[in-house]
Short mmCIF file of C-alpha atoms and ligand atoms in Angstrom, two decimals:
data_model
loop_
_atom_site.label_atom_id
_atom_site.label_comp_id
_atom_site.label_asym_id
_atom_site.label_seq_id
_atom_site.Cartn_x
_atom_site.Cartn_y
_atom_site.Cartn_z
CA UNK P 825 23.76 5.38 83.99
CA UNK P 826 24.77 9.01 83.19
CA UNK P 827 26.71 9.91 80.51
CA UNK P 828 28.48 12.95 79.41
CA UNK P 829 28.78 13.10 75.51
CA UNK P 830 31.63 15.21 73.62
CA UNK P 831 30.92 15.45 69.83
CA UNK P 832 33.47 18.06 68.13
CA UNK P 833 34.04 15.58 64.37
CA UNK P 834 33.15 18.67 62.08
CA UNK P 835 31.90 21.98 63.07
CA UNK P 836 29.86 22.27 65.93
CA UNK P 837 30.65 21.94 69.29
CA UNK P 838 28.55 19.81 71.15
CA UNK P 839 28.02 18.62 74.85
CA UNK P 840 25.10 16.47 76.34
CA UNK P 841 24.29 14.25 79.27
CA UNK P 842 21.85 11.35 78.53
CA UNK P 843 20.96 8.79 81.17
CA UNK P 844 19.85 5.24 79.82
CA UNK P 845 20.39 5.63 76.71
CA UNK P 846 17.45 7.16 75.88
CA UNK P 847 16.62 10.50 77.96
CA UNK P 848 18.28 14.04 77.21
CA UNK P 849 18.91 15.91 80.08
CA UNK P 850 20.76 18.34 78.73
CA UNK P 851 21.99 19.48 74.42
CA UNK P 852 24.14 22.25 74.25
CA UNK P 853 25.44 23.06 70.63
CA UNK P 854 27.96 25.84 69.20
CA UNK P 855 27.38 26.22 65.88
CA UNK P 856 29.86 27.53 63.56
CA UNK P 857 27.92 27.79 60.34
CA UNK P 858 28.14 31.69 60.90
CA UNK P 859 31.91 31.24 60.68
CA UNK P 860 32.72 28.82 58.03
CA UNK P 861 29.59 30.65 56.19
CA UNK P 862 32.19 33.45 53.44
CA UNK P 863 34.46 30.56 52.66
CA UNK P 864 31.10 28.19 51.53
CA UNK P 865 32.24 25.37 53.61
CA UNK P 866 34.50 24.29 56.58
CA UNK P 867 38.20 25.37 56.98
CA UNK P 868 39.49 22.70 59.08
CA UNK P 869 41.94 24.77 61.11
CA UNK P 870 39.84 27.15 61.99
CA UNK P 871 37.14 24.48 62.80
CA UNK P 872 39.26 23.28 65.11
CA UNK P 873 40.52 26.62 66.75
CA UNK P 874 36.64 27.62 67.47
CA UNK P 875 36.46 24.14 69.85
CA UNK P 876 39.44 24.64 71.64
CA UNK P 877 37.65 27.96 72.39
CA UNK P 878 34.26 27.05 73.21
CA UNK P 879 34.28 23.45 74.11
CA UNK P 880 34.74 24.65 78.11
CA UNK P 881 31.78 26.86 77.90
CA UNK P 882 29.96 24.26 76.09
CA UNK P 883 30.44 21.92 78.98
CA UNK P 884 29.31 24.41 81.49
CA UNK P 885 26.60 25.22 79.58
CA UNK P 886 25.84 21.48 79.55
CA UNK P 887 26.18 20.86 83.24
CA UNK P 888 23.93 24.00 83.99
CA UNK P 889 21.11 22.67 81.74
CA UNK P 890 20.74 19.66 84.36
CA UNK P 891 17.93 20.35 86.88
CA UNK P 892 19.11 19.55 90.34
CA UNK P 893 22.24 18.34 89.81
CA UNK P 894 24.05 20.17 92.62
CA UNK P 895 27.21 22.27 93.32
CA UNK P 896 29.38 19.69 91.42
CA UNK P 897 27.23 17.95 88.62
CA UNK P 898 30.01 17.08 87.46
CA UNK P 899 30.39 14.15 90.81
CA UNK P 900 26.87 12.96 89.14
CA UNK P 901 28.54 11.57 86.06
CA UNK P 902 29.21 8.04 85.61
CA UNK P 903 31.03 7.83 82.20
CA UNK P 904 32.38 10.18 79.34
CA UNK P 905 31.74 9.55 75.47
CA UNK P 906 33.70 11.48 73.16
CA UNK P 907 33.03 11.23 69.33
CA UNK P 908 36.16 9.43 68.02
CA UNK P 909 35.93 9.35 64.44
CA UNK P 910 35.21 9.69 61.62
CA UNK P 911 35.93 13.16 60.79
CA UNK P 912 38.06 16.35 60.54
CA UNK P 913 41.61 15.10 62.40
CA UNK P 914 41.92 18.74 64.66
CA UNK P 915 38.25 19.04 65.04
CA UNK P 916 38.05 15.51 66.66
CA UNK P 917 41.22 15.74 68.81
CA UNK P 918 39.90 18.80 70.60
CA UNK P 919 36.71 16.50 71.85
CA UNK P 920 39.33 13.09 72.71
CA UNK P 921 41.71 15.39 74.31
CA UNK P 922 38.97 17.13 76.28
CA UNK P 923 37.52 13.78 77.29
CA UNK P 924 40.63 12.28 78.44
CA UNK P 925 41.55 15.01 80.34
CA UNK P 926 37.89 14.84 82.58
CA UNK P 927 38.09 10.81 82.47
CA UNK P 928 41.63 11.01 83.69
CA UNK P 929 40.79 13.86 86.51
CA UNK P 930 37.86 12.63 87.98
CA UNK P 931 38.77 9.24 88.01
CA UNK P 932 35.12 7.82 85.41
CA UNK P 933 35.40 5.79 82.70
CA UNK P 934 35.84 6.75 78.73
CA UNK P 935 33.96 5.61 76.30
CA UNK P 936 34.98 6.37 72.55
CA UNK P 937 32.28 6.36 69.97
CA UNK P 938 31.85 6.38 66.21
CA UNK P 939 29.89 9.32 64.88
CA UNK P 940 27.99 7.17 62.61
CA UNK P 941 26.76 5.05 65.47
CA UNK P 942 26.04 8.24 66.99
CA UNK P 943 23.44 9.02 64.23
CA UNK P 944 22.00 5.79 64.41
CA UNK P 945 20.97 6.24 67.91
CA UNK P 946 19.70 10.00 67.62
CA UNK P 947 16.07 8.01 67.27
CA UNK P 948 16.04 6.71 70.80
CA UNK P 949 16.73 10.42 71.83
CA UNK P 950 14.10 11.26 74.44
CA UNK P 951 14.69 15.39 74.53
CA UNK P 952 12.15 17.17 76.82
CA UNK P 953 11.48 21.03 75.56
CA UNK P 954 13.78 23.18 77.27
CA UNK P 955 16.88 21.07 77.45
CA UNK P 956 18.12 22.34 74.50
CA UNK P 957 20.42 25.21 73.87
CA UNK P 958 22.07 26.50 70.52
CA UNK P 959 24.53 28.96 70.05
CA UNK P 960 26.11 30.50 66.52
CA UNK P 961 29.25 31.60 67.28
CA UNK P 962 29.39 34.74 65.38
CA UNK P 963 31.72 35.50 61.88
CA UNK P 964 35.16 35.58 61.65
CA UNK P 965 36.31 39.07 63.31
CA UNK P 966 33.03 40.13 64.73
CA UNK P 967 32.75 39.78 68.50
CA UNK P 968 30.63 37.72 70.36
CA UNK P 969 27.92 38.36 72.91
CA UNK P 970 27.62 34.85 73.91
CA UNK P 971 23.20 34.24 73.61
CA UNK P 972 22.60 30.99 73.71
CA UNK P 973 19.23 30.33 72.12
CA UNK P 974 16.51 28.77 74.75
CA UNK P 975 15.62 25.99 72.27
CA UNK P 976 17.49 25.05 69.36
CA UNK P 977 14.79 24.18 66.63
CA UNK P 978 11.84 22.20 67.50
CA UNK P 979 12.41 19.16 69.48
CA UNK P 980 9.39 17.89 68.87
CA UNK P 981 9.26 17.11 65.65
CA UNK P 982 9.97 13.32 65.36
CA UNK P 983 8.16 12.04 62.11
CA UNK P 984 6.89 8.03 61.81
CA UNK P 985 4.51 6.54 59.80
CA UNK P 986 4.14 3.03 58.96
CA UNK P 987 1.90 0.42 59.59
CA UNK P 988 3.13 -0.19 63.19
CA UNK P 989 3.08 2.79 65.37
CA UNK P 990 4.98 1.15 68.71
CA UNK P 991 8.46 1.95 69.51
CA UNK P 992 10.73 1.61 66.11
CA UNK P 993 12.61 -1.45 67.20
CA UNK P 994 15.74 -3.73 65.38
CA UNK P 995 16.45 -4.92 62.81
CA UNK P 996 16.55 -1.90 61.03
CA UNK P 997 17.42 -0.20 57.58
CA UNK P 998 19.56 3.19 58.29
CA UNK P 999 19.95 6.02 55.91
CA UNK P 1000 22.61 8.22 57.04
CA UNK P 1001 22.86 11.07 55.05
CA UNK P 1002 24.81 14.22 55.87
CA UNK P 1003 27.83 16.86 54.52
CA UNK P 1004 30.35 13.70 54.96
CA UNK P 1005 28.07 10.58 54.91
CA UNK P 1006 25.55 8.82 52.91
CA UNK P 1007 25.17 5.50 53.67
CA UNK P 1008 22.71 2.29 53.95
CA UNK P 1009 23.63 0.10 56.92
CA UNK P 1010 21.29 -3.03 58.42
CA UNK P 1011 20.95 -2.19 62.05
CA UNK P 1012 20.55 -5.43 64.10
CA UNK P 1013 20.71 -4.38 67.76
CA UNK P 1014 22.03 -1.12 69.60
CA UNK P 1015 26.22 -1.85 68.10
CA UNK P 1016 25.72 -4.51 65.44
CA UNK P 1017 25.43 -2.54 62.41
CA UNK P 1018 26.82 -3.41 58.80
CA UNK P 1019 27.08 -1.47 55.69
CA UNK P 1020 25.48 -2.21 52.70
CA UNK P 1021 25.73 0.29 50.29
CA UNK P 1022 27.32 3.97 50.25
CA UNK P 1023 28.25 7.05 48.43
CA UNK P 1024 31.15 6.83 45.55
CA UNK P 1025 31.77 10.09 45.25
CA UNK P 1026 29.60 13.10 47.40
CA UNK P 1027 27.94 13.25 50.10
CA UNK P 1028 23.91 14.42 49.20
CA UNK P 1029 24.53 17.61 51.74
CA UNK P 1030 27.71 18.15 49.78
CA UNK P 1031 25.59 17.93 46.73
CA UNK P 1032 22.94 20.40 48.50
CA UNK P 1033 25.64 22.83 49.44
CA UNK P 1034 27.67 22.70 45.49
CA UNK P 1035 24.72 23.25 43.90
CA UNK P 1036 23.64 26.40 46.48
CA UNK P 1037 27.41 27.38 45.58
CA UNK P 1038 26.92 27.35 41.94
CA UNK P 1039 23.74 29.63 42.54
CA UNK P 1040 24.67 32.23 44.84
CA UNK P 1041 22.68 30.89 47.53
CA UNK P 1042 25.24 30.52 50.49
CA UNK P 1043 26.77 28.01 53.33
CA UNK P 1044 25.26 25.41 54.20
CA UNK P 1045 23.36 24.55 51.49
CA UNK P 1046 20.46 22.40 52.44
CA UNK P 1047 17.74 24.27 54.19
CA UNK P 1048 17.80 27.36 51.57
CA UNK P 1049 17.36 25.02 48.73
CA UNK P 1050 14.99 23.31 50.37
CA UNK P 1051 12.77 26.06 50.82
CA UNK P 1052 13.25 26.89 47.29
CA UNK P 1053 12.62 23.45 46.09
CA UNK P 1054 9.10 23.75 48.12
CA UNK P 1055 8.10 26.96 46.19
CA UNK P 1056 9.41 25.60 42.54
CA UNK P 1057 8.44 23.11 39.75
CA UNK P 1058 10.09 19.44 40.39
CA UNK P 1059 9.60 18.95 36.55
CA UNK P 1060 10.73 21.92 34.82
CA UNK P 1061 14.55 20.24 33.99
CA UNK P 1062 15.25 17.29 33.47
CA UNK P 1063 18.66 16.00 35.80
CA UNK P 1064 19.72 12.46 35.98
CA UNK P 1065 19.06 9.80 38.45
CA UNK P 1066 22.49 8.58 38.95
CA UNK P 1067 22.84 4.73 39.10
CA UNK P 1068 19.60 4.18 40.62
CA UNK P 1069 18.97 1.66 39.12
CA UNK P 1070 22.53 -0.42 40.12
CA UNK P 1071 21.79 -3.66 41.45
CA UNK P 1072 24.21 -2.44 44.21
CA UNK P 1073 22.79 0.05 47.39
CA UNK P 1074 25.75 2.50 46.29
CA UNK P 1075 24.90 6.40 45.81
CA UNK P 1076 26.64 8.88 43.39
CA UNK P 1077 25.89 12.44 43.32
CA UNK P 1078 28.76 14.23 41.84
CA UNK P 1079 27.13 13.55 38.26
CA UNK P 1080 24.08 15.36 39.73
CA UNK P 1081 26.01 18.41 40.63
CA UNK P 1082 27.58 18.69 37.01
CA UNK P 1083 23.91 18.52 35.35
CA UNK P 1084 22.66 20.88 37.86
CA UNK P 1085 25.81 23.30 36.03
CA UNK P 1086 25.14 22.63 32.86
CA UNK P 1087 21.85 23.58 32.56
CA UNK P 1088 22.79 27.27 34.42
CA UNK P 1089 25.33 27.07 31.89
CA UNK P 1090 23.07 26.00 28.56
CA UNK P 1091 20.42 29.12 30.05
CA UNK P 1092 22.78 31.68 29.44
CA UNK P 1093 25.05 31.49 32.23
CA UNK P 1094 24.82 32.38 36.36
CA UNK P 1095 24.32 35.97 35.82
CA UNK P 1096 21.58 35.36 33.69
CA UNK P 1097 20.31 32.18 35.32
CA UNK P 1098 19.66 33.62 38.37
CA UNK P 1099 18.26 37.30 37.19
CA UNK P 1100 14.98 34.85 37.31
CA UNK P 1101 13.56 33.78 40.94
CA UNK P 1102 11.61 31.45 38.68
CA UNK P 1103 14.33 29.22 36.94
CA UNK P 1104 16.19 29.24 40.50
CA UNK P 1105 13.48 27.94 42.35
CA UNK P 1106 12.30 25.46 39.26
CA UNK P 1107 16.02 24.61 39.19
CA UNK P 1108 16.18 23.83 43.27
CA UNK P 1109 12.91 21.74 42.87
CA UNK P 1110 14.27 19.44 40.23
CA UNK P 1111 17.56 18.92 41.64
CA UNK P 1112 15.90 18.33 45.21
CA UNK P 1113 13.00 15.74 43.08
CA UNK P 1114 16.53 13.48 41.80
CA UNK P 1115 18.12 13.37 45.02
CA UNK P 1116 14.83 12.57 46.55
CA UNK P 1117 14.24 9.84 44.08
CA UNK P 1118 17.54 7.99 44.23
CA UNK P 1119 17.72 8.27 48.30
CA UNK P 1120 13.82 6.71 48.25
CA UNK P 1121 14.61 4.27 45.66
CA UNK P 1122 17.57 3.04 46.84
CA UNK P 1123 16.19 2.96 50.31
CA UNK P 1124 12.94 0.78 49.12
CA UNK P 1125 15.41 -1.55 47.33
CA UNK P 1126 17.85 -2.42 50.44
CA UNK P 1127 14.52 -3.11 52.57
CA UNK P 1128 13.37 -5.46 50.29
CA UNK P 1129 16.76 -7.11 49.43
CA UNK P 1130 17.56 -7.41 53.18
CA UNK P 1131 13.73 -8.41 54.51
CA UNK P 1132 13.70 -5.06 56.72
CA UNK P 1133 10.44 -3.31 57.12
CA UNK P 1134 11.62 -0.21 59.10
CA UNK P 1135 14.06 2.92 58.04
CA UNK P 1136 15.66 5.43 59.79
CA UNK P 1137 16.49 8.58 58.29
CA UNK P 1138 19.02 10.32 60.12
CA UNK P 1139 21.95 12.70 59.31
CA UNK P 1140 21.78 17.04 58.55
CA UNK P 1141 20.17 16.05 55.16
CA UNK P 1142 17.61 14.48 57.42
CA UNK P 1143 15.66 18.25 58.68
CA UNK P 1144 14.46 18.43 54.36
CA UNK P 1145 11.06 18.55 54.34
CA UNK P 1146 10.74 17.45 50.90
CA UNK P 1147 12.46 13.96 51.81
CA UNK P 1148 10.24 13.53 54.75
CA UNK P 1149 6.76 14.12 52.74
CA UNK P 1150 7.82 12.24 49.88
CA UNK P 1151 9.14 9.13 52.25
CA UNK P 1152 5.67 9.27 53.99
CA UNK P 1153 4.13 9.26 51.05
CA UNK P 1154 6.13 6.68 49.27
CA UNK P 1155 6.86 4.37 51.69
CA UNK P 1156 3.35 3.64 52.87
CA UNK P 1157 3.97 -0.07 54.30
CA UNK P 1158 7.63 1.35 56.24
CA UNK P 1159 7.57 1.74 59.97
CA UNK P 1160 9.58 4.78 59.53
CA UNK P 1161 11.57 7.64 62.12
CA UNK P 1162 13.32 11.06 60.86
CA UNK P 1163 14.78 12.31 64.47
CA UNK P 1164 13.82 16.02 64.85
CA UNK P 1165 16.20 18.25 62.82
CA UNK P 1166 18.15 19.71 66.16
CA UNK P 1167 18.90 15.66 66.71
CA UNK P 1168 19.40 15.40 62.93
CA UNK P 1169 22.90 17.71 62.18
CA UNK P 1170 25.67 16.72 64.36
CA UNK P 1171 24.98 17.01 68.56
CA UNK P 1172 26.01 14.67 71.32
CA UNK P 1173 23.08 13.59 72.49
CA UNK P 1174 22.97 10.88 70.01
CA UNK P 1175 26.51 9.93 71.22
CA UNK P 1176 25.73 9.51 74.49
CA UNK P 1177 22.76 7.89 73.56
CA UNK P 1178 25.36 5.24 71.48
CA UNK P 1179 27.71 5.19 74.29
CA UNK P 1180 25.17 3.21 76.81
CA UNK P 1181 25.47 0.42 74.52
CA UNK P 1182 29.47 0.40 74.16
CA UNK P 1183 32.03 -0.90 76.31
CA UNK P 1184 34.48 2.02 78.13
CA UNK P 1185 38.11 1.45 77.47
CA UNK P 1186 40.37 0.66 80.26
CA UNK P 1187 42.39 3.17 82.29
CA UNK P 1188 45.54 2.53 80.30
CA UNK P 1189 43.96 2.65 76.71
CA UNK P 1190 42.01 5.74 78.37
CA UNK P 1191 45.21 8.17 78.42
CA UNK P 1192 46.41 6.92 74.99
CA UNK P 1193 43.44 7.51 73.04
CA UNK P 1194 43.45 8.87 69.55
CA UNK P 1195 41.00 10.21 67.75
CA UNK P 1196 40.53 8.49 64.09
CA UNK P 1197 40.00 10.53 61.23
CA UNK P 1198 38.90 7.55 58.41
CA UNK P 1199 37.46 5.23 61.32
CA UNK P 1200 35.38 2.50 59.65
CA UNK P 1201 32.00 0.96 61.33
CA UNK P 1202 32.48 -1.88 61.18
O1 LIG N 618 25.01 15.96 59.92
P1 LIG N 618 25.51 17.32 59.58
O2 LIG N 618 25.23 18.43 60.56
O3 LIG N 618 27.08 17.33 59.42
C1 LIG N 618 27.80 16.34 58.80
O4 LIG N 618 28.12 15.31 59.48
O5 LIG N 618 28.10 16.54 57.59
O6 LIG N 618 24.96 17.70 58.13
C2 LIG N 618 25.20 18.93 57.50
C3 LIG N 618 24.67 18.86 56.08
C4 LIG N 618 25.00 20.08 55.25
O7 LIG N 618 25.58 19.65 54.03
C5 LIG N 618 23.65 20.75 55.02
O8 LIG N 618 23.56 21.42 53.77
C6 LIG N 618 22.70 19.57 55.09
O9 LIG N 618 23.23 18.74 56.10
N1 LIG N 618 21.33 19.99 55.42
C7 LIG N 618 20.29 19.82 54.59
C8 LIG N 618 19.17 20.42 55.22
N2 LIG N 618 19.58 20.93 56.42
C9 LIG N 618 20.91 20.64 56.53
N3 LIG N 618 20.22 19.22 53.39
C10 LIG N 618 19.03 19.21 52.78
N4 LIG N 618 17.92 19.78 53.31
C11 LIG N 618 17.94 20.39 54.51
N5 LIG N 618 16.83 20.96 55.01
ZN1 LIG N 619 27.26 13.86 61.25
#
């Protein structure tokens, strides 16, 4: 079965066709990070004006990635999977609307998906080099030459480690952690997943991307502190470990965020603060060392409470490097999977990948889809 995916929750624009469940035969992503980069996060309405312009040429770009698919590979589809929810309200009706619009005119079933779900497949993603294309759409006001990258990031890069080294397999622990999410759910086959713990306040990459905020480092957050974190001192402040030590599998990281401000704020202020590359990058490392430390610990308690013996990592917050050597290293007796980082921030592959294990709705419920902003898993 072939599946083309729609994915359009936040703010990247994002068409794949998957067959089985498994292979990628095609990723195409617009990126707006270059847009939503001067306001240091996503505007929703103009998230949601860049799909309406770009999801057609996503699509083609899509359909053109498939190798021998003919004049029309379109007439090669058998179903279409649109992200439903959760997520950004215009962002997410762009995709539906899209979706229903191909479902209804060629006559193929619709199958709506929940972006969550979506994450928890990326790790079946099979994605063969070269299928892969990335595009930044370009800053608000600047005009755009349309160059799609040949390969967006390495696709490659899928991480386990464990004491079994077969295909990861159910039941499994899932850590889904991105800019919206951060969440532990028990996985017990491809759409039986429950959650058992999750954030009560921010996200971690809404954490990531504050704390770059309150430093001067940018939009998105994540990957620049990361790098920091790599080239700084995990010790030099001391931050707070919020309630990792709950009996529950809950997160918190707002408290995190307000330590990280207080100490630029006890060192003399930002201006000050960040006059020395040293304290930035010492700063970046210890915030990055808590956040690592309650994900891990937190992790390591929901796979003993629920009997589980293999995680999945998965979400944007996924691609840090310092997560993935400190899980290797810490969880020594966990079969474990991090997807590789293009499969890791939001794409479709992993929804069409979901969408082989979901039933399409009929033709009826087909034309009056909606998308769902607050959709919950379960
Ligand atoms: O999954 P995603 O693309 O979108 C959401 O569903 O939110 O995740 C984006 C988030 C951003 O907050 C970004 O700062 C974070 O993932 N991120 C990272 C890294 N790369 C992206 N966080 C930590 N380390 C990274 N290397
Ligand atoms: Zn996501």
């Amino acid at each position: 079965m072939r599946i083309l995916s729609i994915e359009s929750s936040c703010d990247e624009t994002a068409v794949a066709i998957v067959e089985g469940g498994r292979l990628v035969r095609a990723n195409a992503i617009a990126s707006q990070m270059q847009v939503h980069r001067i306001y240091s996060g996503v505007v929703p309405e103009i998230a949601s004006r860049c799909h309406i312009q770009y999801m057609l040429p996503v699509i083609e770009q899509a359909l053109g990635l498939m190798d021998g698919a003919g004049e029309d590979p379109l007439s090669t589809i058998d179903a279409i999977a649109v992200t439903r929810g959760p997520g950004l309200i215009g962002s997410l009706l762009v995709g539906v609307e899209t979706a229903k619009s191909i479902a209804f005119a060629r006559d193929i079933p619709l199958i709506p998906v929940h972006h969550t779900m979506g994450h928890l497949h990326s790790i079946f993603c099979e994605l063969p080099e070269g299928q892969s294309r990335l595009f930044e759409l370009p800053p608000e006001g600047e005009k755009s030459d349309e160059k799609w990258s040949s390969e967006a990031g390495d696709t490659r890069l899928m991480e386990k480690s464990g004491r079994d080294k077969a295909a990861f397999d159910y039941p499994f622990l899932g850590l889904v952690i991105s800019g919206g999410h951060s969440s532990l759910i028990r996985v017990d086959g491809p759409a039986e997943m429950r959650t058992i713990g999750s954030t009560l306040d921010d996200a971690p990459g809404e954490a990531y991307d504050k704390v770059a905020k309150c430093l001067g480092l940018g939009y998105p957050g994540g990957p620049v502190v990361d790098k920091l974190a790599s080239e700084g001192d995990p010790t030099a402040f001391d931050l707070p470990r919020p309630i990792l030590h709950s009996k529950d599998y809950n997160f918190s990281f707002s408290g995190l965020k307000t330590a990280v401000v207080r100490v630029i704020e006890d060192n003399g202020g930002i201006v000050k603060f960040a006059a020395s590359e040293n304290a930035v990058r010492d700063l970046c490392a210890s915030f990055q060392e808590a956040v690592i430390d309650v994900l891990l610990g937190k992790s390591l308690k929901a796979l003993k409470g629920e009997g589980l013996f293999r995680l999945a990592v998965v979400g944007g917050v996924a691609c840090n490097r310092g997560l993935r050597a400190a899980a290797a290293k810490r969880l020594k007796s966990t079969h474990l999977v991090f997807p590789p980082p293009v499969l890791c921030t939001d794409n479709a592959a992993m929804i069409g990948a979901a969408a082989y294990h979901v039933d399409p709705v009929s033709r009826e419920e087909a034309l009056s889809l909606n998308a769902q902003a607050g959709w919950n898993l379960s």
